PDB file of C-alpha atoms in Angstrom:
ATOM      1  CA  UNK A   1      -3.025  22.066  -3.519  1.00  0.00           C
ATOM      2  CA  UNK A   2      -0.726  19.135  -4.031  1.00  0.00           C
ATOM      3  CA  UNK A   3      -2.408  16.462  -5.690  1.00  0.00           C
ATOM      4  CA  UNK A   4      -3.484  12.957  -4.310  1.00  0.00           C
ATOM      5  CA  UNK A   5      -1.343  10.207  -4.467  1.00  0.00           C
ATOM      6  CA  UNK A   6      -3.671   7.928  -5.393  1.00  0.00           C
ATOM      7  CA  UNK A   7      -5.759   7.317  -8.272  1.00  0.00           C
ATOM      8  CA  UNK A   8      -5.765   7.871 -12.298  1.00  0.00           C
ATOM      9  CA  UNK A   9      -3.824  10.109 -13.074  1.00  0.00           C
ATOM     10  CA  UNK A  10      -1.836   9.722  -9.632  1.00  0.00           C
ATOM     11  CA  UNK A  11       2.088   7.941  -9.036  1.00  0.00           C
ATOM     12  CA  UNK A  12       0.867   5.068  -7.004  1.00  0.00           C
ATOM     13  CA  UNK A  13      -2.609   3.272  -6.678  1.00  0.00           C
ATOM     14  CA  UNK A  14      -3.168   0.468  -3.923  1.00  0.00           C
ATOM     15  CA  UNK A  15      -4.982  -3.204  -4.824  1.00  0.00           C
ATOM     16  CA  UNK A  16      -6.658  -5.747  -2.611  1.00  0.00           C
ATOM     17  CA  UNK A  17      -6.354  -9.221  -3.560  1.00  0.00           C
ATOM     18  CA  UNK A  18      -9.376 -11.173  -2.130  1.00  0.00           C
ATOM     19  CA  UNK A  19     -10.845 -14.378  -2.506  1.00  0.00           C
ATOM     20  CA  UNK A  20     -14.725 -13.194  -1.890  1.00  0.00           C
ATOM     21  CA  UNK A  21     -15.382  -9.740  -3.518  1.00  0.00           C
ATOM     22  CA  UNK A  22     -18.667  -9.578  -2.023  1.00  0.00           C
ATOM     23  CA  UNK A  23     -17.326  -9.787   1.729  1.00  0.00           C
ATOM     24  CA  UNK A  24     -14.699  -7.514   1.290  1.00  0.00           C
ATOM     25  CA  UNK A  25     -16.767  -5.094  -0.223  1.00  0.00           C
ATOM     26  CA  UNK A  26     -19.155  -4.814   2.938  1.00  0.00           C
ATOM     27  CA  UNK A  27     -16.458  -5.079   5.369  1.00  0.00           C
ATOM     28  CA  UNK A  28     -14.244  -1.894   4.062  1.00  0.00           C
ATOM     29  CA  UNK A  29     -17.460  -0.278   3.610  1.00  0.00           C
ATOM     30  CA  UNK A  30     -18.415  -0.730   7.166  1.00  0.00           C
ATOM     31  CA  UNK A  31     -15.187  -0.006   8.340  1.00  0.00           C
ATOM     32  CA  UNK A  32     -13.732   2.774   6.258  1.00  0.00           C
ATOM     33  CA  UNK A  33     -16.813   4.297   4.894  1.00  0.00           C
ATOM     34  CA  UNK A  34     -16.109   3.235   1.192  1.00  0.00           C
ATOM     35  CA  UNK A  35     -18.789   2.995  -1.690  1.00  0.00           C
ATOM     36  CA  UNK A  36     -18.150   0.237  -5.206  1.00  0.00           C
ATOM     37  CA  UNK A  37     -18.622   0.683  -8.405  1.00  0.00           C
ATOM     38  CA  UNK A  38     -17.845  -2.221 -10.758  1.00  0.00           C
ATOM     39  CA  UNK A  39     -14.010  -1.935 -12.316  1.00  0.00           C
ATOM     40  CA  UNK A  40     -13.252  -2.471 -15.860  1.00  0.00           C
ATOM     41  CA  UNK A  41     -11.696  -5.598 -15.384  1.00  0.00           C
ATOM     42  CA  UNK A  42     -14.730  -7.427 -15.165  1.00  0.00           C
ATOM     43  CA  UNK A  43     -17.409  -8.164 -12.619  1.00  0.00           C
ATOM     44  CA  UNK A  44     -14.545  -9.869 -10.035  1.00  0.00           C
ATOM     45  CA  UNK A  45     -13.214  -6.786  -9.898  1.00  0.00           C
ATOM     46  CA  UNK A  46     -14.320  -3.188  -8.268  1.00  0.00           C
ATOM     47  CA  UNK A  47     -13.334   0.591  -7.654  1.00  0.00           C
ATOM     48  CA  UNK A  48     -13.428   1.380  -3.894  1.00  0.00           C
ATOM     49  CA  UNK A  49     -14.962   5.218  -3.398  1.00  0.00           C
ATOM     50  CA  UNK A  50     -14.663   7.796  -0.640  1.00  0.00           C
ATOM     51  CA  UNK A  51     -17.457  10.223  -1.550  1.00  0.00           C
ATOM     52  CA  UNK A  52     -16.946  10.680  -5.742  1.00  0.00           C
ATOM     53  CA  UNK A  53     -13.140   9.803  -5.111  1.00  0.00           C
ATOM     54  CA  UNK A  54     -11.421   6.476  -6.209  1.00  0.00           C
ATOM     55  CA  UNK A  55      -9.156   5.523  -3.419  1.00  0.00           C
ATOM     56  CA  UNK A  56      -8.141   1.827  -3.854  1.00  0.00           C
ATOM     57  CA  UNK A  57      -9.492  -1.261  -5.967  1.00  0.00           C
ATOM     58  CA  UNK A  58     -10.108  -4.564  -4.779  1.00  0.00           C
ATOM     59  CA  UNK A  59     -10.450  -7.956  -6.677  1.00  0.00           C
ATOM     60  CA  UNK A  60     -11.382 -11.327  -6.307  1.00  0.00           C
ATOM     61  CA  UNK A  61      -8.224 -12.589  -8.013  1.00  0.00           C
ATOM     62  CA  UNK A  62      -5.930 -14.152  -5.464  1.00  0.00           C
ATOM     63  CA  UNK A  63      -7.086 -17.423  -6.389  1.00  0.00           C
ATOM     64  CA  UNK A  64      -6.771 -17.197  -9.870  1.00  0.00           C
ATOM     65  CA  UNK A  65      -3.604 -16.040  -9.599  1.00  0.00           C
ATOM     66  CA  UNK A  66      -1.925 -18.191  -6.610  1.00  0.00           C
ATOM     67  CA  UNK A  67      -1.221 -14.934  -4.813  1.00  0.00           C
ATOM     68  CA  UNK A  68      -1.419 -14.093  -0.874  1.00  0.00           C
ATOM     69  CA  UNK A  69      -4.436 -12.165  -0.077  1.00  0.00           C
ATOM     70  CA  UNK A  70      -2.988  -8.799   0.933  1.00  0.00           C
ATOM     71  CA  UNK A  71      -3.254  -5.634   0.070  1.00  0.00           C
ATOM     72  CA  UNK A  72      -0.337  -4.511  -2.370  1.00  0.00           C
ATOM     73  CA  UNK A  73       1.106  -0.706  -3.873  1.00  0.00           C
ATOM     74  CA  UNK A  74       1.421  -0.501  -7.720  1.00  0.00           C
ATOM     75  CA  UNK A  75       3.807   2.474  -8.584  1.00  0.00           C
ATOM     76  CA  UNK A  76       2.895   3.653 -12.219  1.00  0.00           C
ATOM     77  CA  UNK A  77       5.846   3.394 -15.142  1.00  0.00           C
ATOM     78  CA  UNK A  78       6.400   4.967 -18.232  1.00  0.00           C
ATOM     79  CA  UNK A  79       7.180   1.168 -19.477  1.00  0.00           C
ATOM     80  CA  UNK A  80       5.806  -1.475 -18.014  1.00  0.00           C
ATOM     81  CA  UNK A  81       7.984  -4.252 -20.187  1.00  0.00           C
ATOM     82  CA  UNK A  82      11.352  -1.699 -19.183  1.00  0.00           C
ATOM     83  CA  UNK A  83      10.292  -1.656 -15.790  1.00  0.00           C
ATOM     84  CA  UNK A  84      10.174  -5.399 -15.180  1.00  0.00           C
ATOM     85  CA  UNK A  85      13.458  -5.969 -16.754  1.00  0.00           C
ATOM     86  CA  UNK A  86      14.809  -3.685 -14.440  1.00  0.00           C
ATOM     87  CA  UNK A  87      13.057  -5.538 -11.616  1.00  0.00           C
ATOM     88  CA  UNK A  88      14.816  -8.547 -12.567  1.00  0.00           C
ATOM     89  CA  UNK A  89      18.295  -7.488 -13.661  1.00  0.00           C
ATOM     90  CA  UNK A  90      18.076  -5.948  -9.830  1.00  0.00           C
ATOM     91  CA  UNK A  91      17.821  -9.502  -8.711  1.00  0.00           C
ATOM     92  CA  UNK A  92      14.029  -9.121  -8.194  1.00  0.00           C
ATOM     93  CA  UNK A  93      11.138 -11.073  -9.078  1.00  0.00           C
ATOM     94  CA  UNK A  94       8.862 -10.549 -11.629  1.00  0.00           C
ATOM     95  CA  UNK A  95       5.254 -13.370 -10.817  1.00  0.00           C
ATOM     96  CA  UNK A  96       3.047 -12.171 -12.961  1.00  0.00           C
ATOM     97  CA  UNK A  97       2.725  -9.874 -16.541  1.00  0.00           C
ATOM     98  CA  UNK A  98       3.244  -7.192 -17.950  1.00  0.00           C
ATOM     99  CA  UNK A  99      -0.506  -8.044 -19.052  1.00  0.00           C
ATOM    100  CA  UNK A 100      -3.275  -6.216 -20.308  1.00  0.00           C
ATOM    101  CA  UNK A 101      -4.848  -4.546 -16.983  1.00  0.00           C
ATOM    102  CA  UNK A 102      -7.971  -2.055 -18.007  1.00  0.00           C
ATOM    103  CA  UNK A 103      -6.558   0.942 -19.205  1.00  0.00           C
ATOM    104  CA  UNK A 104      -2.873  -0.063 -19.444  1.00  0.00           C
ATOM    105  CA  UNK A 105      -0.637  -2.897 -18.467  1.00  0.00           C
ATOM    106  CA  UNK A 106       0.908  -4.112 -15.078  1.00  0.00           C
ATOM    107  CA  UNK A 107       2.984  -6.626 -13.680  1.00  0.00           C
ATOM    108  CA  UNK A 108       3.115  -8.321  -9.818  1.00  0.00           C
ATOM    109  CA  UNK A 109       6.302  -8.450  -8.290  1.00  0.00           C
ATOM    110  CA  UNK A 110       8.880  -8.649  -5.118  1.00  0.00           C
ATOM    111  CA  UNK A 111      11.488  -6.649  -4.535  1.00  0.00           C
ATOM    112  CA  UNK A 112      14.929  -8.675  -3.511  1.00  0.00           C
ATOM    113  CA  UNK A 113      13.814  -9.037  -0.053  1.00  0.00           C
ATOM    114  CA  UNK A 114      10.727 -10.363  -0.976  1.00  0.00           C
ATOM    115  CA  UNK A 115       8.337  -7.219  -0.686  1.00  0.00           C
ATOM    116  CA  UNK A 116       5.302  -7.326  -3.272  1.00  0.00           C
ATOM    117  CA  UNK A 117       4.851  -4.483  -5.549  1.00  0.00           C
ATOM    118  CA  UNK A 118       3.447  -4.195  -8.502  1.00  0.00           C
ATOM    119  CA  UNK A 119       3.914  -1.542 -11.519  1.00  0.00           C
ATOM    120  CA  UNK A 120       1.511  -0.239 -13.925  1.00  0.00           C
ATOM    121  CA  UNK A 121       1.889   1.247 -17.491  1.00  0.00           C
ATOM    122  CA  UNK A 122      -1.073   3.361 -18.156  1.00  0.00           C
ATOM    123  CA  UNK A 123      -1.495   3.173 -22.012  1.00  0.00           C
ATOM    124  CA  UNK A 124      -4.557   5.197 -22.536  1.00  0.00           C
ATOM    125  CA  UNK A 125      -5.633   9.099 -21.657  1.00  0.00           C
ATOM    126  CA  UNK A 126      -6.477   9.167 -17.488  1.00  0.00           C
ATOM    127  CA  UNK A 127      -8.671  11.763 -16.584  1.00  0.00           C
ATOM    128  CA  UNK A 128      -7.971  14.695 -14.081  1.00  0.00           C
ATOM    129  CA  UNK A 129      -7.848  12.772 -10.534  1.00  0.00           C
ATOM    130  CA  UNK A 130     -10.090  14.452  -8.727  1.00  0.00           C
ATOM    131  CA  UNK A 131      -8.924  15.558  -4.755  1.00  0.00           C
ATOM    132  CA  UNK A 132      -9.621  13.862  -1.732  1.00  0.00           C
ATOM    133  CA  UNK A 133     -12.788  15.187  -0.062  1.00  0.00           C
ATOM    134  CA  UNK A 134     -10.443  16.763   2.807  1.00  0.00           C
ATOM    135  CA  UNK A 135      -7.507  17.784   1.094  1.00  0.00           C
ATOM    136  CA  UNK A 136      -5.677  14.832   2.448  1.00  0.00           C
ATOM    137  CA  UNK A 137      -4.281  11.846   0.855  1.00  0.00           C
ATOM    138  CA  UNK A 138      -6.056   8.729  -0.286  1.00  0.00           C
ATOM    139  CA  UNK A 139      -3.465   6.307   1.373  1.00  0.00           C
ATOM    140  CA  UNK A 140       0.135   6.182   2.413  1.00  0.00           C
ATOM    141  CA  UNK A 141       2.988   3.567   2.304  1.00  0.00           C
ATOM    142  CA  UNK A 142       5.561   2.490   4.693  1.00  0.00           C
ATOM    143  CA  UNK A 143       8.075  -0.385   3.456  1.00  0.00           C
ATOM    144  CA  UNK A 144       9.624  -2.899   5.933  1.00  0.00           C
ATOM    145  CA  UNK A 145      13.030  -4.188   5.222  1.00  0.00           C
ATOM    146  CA  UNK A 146      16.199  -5.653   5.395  1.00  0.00           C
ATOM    147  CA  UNK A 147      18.069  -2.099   4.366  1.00  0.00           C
ATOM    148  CA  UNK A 148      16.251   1.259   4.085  1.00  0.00           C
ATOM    149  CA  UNK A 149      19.223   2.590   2.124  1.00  0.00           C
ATOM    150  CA  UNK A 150      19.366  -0.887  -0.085  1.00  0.00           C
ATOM    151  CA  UNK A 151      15.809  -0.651  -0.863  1.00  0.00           C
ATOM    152  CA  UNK A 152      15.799   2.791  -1.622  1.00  0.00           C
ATOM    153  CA  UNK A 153      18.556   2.216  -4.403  1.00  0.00           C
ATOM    154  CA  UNK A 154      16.522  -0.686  -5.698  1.00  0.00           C
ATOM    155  CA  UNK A 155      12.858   1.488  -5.850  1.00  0.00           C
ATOM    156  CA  UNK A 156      15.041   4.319  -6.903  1.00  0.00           C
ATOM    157  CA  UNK A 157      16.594   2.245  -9.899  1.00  0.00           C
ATOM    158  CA  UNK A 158      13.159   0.378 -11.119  1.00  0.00           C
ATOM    159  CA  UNK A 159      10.997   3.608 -10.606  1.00  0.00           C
ATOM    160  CA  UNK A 160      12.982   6.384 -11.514  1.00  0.00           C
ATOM    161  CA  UNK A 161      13.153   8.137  -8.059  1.00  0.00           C
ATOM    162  CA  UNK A 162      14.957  11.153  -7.894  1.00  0.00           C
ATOM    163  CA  UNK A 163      16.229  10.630 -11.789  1.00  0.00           C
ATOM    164  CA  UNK A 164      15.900  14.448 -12.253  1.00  0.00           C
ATOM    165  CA  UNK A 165      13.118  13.721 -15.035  1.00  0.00           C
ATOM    166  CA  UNK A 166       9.980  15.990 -15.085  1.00  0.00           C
ATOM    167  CA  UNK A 167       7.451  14.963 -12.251  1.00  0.00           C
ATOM    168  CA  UNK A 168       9.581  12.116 -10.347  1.00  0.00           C
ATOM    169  CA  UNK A 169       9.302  11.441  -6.772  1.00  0.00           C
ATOM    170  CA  UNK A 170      12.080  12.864  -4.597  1.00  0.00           C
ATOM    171  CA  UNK A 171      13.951  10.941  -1.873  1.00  0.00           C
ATOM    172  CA  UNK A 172      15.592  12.446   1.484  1.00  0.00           C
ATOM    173  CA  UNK A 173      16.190  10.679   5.043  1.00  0.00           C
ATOM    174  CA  UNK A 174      14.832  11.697   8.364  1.00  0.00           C
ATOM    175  CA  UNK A 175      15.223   9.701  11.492  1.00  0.00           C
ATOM    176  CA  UNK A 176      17.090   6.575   9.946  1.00  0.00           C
ATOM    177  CA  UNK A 177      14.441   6.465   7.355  1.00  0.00           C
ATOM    178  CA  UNK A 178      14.467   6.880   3.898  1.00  0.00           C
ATOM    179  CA  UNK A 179      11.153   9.428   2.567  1.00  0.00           C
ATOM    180  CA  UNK A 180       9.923   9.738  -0.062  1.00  0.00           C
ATOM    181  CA  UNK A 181       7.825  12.366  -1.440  1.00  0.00           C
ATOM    182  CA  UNK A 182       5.800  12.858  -4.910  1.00  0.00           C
ATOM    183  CA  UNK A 183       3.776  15.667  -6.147  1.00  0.00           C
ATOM    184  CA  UNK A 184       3.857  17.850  -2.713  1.00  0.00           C
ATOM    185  CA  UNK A 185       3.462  14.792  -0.901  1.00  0.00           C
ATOM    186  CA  UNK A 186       4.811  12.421   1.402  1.00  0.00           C
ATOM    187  CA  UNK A 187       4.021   8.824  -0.335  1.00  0.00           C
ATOM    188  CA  UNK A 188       5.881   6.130   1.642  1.00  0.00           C
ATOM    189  CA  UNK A 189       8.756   5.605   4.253  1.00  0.00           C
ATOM    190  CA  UNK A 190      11.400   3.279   4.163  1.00  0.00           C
ATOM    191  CA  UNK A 191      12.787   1.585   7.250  1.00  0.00           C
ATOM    192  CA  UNK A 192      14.965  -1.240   8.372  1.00  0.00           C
ATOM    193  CA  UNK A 193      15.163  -4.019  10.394  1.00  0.00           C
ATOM    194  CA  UNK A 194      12.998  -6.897   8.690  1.00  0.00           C
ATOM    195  CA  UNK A 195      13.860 -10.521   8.946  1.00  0.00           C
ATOM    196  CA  UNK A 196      12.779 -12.241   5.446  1.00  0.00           C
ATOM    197  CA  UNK A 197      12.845 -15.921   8.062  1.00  0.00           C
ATOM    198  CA  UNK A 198      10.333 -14.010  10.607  1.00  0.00           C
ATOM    199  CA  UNK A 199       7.700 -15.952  11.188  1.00  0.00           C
ATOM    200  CA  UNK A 200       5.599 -12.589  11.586  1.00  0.00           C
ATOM    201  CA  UNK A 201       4.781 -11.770   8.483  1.00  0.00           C
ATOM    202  CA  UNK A 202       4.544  -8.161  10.419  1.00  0.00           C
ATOM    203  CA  UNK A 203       8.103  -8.653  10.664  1.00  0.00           C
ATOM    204  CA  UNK A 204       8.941  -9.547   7.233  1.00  0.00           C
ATOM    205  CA  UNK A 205       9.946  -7.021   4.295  1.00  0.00           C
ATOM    206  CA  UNK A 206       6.421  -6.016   2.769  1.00  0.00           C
ATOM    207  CA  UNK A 207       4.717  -3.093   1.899  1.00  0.00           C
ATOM    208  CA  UNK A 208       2.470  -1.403   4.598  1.00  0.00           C
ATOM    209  CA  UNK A 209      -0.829   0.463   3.152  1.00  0.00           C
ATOM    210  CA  UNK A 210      -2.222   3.093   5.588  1.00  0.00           C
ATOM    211  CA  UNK A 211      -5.309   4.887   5.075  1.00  0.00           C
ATOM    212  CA  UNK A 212      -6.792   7.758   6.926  1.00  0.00           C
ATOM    213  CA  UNK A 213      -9.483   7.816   9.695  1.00  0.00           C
ATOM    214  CA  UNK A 214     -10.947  10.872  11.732  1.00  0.00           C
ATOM    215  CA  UNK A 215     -10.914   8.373  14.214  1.00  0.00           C
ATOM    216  CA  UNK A 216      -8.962   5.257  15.188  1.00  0.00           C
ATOM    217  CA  UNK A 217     -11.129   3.738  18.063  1.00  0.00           C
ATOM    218  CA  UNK A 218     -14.218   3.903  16.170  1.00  0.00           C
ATOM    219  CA  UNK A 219     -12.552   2.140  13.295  1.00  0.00           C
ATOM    220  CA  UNK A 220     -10.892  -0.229  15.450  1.00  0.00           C
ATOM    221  CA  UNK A 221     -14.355  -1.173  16.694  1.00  0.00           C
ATOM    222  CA  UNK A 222     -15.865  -1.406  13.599  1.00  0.00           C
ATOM    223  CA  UNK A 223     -13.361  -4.048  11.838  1.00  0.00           C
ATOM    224  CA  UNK A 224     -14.001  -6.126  15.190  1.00  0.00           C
ATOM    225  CA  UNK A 225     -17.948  -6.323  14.953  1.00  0.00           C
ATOM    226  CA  UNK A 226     -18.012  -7.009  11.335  1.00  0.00           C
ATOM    227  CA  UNK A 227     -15.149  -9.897  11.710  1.00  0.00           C
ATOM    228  CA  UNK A 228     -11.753  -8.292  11.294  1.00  0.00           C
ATOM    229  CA  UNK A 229      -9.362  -8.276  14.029  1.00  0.00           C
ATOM    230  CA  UNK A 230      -6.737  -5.879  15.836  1.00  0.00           C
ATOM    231  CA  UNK A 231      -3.371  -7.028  15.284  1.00  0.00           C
ATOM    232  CA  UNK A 232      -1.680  -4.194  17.218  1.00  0.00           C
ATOM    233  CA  UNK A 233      -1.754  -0.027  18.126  1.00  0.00           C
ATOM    234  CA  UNK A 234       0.441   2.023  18.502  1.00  0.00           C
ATOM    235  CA  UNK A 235       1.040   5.734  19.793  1.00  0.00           C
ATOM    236  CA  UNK A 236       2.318   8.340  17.314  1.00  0.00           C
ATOM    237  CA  UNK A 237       2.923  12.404  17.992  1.00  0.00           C
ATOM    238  CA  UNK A 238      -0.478  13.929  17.034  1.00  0.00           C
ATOM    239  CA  UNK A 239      -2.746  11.041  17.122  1.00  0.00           C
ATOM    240  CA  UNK A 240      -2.179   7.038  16.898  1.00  0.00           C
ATOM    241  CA  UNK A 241      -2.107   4.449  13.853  1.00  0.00           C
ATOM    242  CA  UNK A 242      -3.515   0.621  14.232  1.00  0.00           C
ATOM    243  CA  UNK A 243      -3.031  -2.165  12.040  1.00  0.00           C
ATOM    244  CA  UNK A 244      -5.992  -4.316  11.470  1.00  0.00           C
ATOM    245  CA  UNK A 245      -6.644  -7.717   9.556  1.00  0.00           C
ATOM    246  CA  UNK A 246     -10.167  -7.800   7.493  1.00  0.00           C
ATOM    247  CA  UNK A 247     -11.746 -11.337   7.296  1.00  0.00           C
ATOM    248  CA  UNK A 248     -10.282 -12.623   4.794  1.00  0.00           C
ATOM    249  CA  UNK A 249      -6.216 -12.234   6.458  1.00  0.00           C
ATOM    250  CA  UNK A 250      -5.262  -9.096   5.133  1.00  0.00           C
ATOM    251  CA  UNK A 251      -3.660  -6.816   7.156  1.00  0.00           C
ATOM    252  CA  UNK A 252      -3.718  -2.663   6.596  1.00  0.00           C
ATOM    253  CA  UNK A 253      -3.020   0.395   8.893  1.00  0.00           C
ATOM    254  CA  UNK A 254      -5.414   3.453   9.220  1.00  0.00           C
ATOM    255  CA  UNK A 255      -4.249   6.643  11.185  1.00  0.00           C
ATOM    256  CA  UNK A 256      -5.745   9.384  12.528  1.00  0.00           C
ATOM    257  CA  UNK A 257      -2.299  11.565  11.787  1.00  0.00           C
ATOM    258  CA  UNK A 258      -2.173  13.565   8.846  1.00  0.00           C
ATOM    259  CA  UNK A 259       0.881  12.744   7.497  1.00  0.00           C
ATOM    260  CA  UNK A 260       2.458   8.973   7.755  1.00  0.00           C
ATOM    261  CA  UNK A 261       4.147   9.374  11.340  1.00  0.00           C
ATOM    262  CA  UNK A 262       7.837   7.973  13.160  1.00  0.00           C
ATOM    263  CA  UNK A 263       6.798   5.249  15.769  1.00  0.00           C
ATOM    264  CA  UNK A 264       8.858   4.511  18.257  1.00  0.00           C
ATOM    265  CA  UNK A 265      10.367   1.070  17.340  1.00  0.00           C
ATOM    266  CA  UNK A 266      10.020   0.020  21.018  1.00  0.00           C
ATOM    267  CA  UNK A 267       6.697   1.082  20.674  1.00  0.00           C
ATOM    268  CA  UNK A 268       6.069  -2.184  18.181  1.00  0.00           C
ATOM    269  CA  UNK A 269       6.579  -4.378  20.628  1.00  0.00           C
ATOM    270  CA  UNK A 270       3.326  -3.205  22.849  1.00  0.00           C
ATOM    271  CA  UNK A 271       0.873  -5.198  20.904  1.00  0.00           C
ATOM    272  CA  UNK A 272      -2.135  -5.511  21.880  1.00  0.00           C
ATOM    273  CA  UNK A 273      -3.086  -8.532  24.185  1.00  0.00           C
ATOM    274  CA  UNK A 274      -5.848  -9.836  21.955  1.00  0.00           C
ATOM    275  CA  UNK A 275      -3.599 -10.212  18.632  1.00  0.00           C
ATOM    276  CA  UNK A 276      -4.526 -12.996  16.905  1.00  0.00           C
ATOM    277  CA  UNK A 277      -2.455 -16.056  15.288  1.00  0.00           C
ATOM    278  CA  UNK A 278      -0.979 -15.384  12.248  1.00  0.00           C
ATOM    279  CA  UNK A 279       1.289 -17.738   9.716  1.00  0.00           C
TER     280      UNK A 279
END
């Protein structure tokens, strides 16, 4: 079966920045299900589980750091020092590393638009990534921004997508988006139309992590009782997709669609009448 898109041995792997590990830890577990185990970057940091799986990791290291709390994609290199000179010679930004992160290195950074990614050298052995307890993907990305077909050079050019080498993602267009696919898999879409002034950060270029949920309603209800909030939901073919903000002011998406879905644009501006205030 194609193999999961997230995790050790996987291309991409998704990060929560947090100021209060504790809080976030029983907030995703109430809401999506997740179990910790402690990460080897110390005790400030920890693995988020789905069964036996490792499906994201989450760390108390936005303060440290000056970052926004949010949760961010790191896309794995062959070179973590190459990649962020390609970053930057690309007229990106490079905020923090390469540095020593566990097993490897990594480096935080925004694309030209101002999108935060990160990339991550793995410089030790990774073991087998186990599947996802339903055959479906850990998480998915979707990219807001100025130019799908901009972006798309930029990622392409920093990452290696469709380079020809062995095992690189592949990148096609359907319905004025740019796909892309890796390893059997659709990873992340790329669409236009963000404003970098918006003051939405919804409508600014960033990086959009969705995870997957038998059922959207339930999960909807869940981040409200234990102090998240719905910032809007949408209708997609096969099922729906809502994007949510934990305690802390990060904001993810979790669908009940199996693959990462085409909403309507007109569709984002239904948002639900209890959104809260954002900056």
């Amino acid at each position: 079966m194609p193999a999961p898109l997230t995790g050790a041995a996987a291309p991409c792997w998704v990060n929560l920045m947090t100021r209060d590990l504790g809080a976030a830890q029983e907030f995703y577990s109430a809401v999506l299900g997740w179990s910790f185990r402690p990460g080897k970057l110390g005790q400030e940091f920890s693995v988020a589980r789905r069964g036996d799986v490792p499906v994201a990791g989450i760390g108390a290291m936005a303060t440290a750091y000056r970052v926004a709390v949010a949760w961010t994609p790191y896309f794995a290199v062959p070179d973590a020092n190459a990649a962020a000179s390609r970053i930057r010679e690309r007229s990106g930004t490079v905020a923090v590393g390469p540095l020593a992160l566990g097993e490897g290195r990594g480096a935080l950074a925004a694309d030209r638009d101002g999108a935060v990614f990160g990339v991550w050298e793995r410089t030790e052995p990774a073991a087998a990534s186990p599947p996802a307890p339903d055959d479906r993907s850990h998480a998915w990305l979707r990219l807001h921004t100025r130019n799908a077909f901009d972006a798309a050079i930029f990622y392409g050019e920093v990452l290696g997508w469709a380079s020809g080498r062995p095992g690189c993602c592949e990148v096609s267009y359907e319905k004025d988006e740019v796909v892309v696919d890796c390893r059997g898999r659709r990873l992340a879409r790329i669409g236009s139309g963000a404003v970098e002034a918006a003051p939405d950060p919804m409508l600014r270029p960033h990086w959009q992590v969705y995870f997957p949920v038998a059922d959207v309603t339930a999960t909807v209800a869940a981040a409200r009782e234990n102090g998240g909030a719905l910032v809007e939901r949408r209708p997609l073919d096969g099922g729906s997709e809502a994007t949510l903000m934990d305690p802390d002011g990060a904001l993810f998406t979790v669908t009940d669609v199996p693959e990462i879905a085409v909403a309507d644009p007109a569709d984002r501006t239904a948002r639900a009448q209890d959104r809260p205030p954002r900056s």
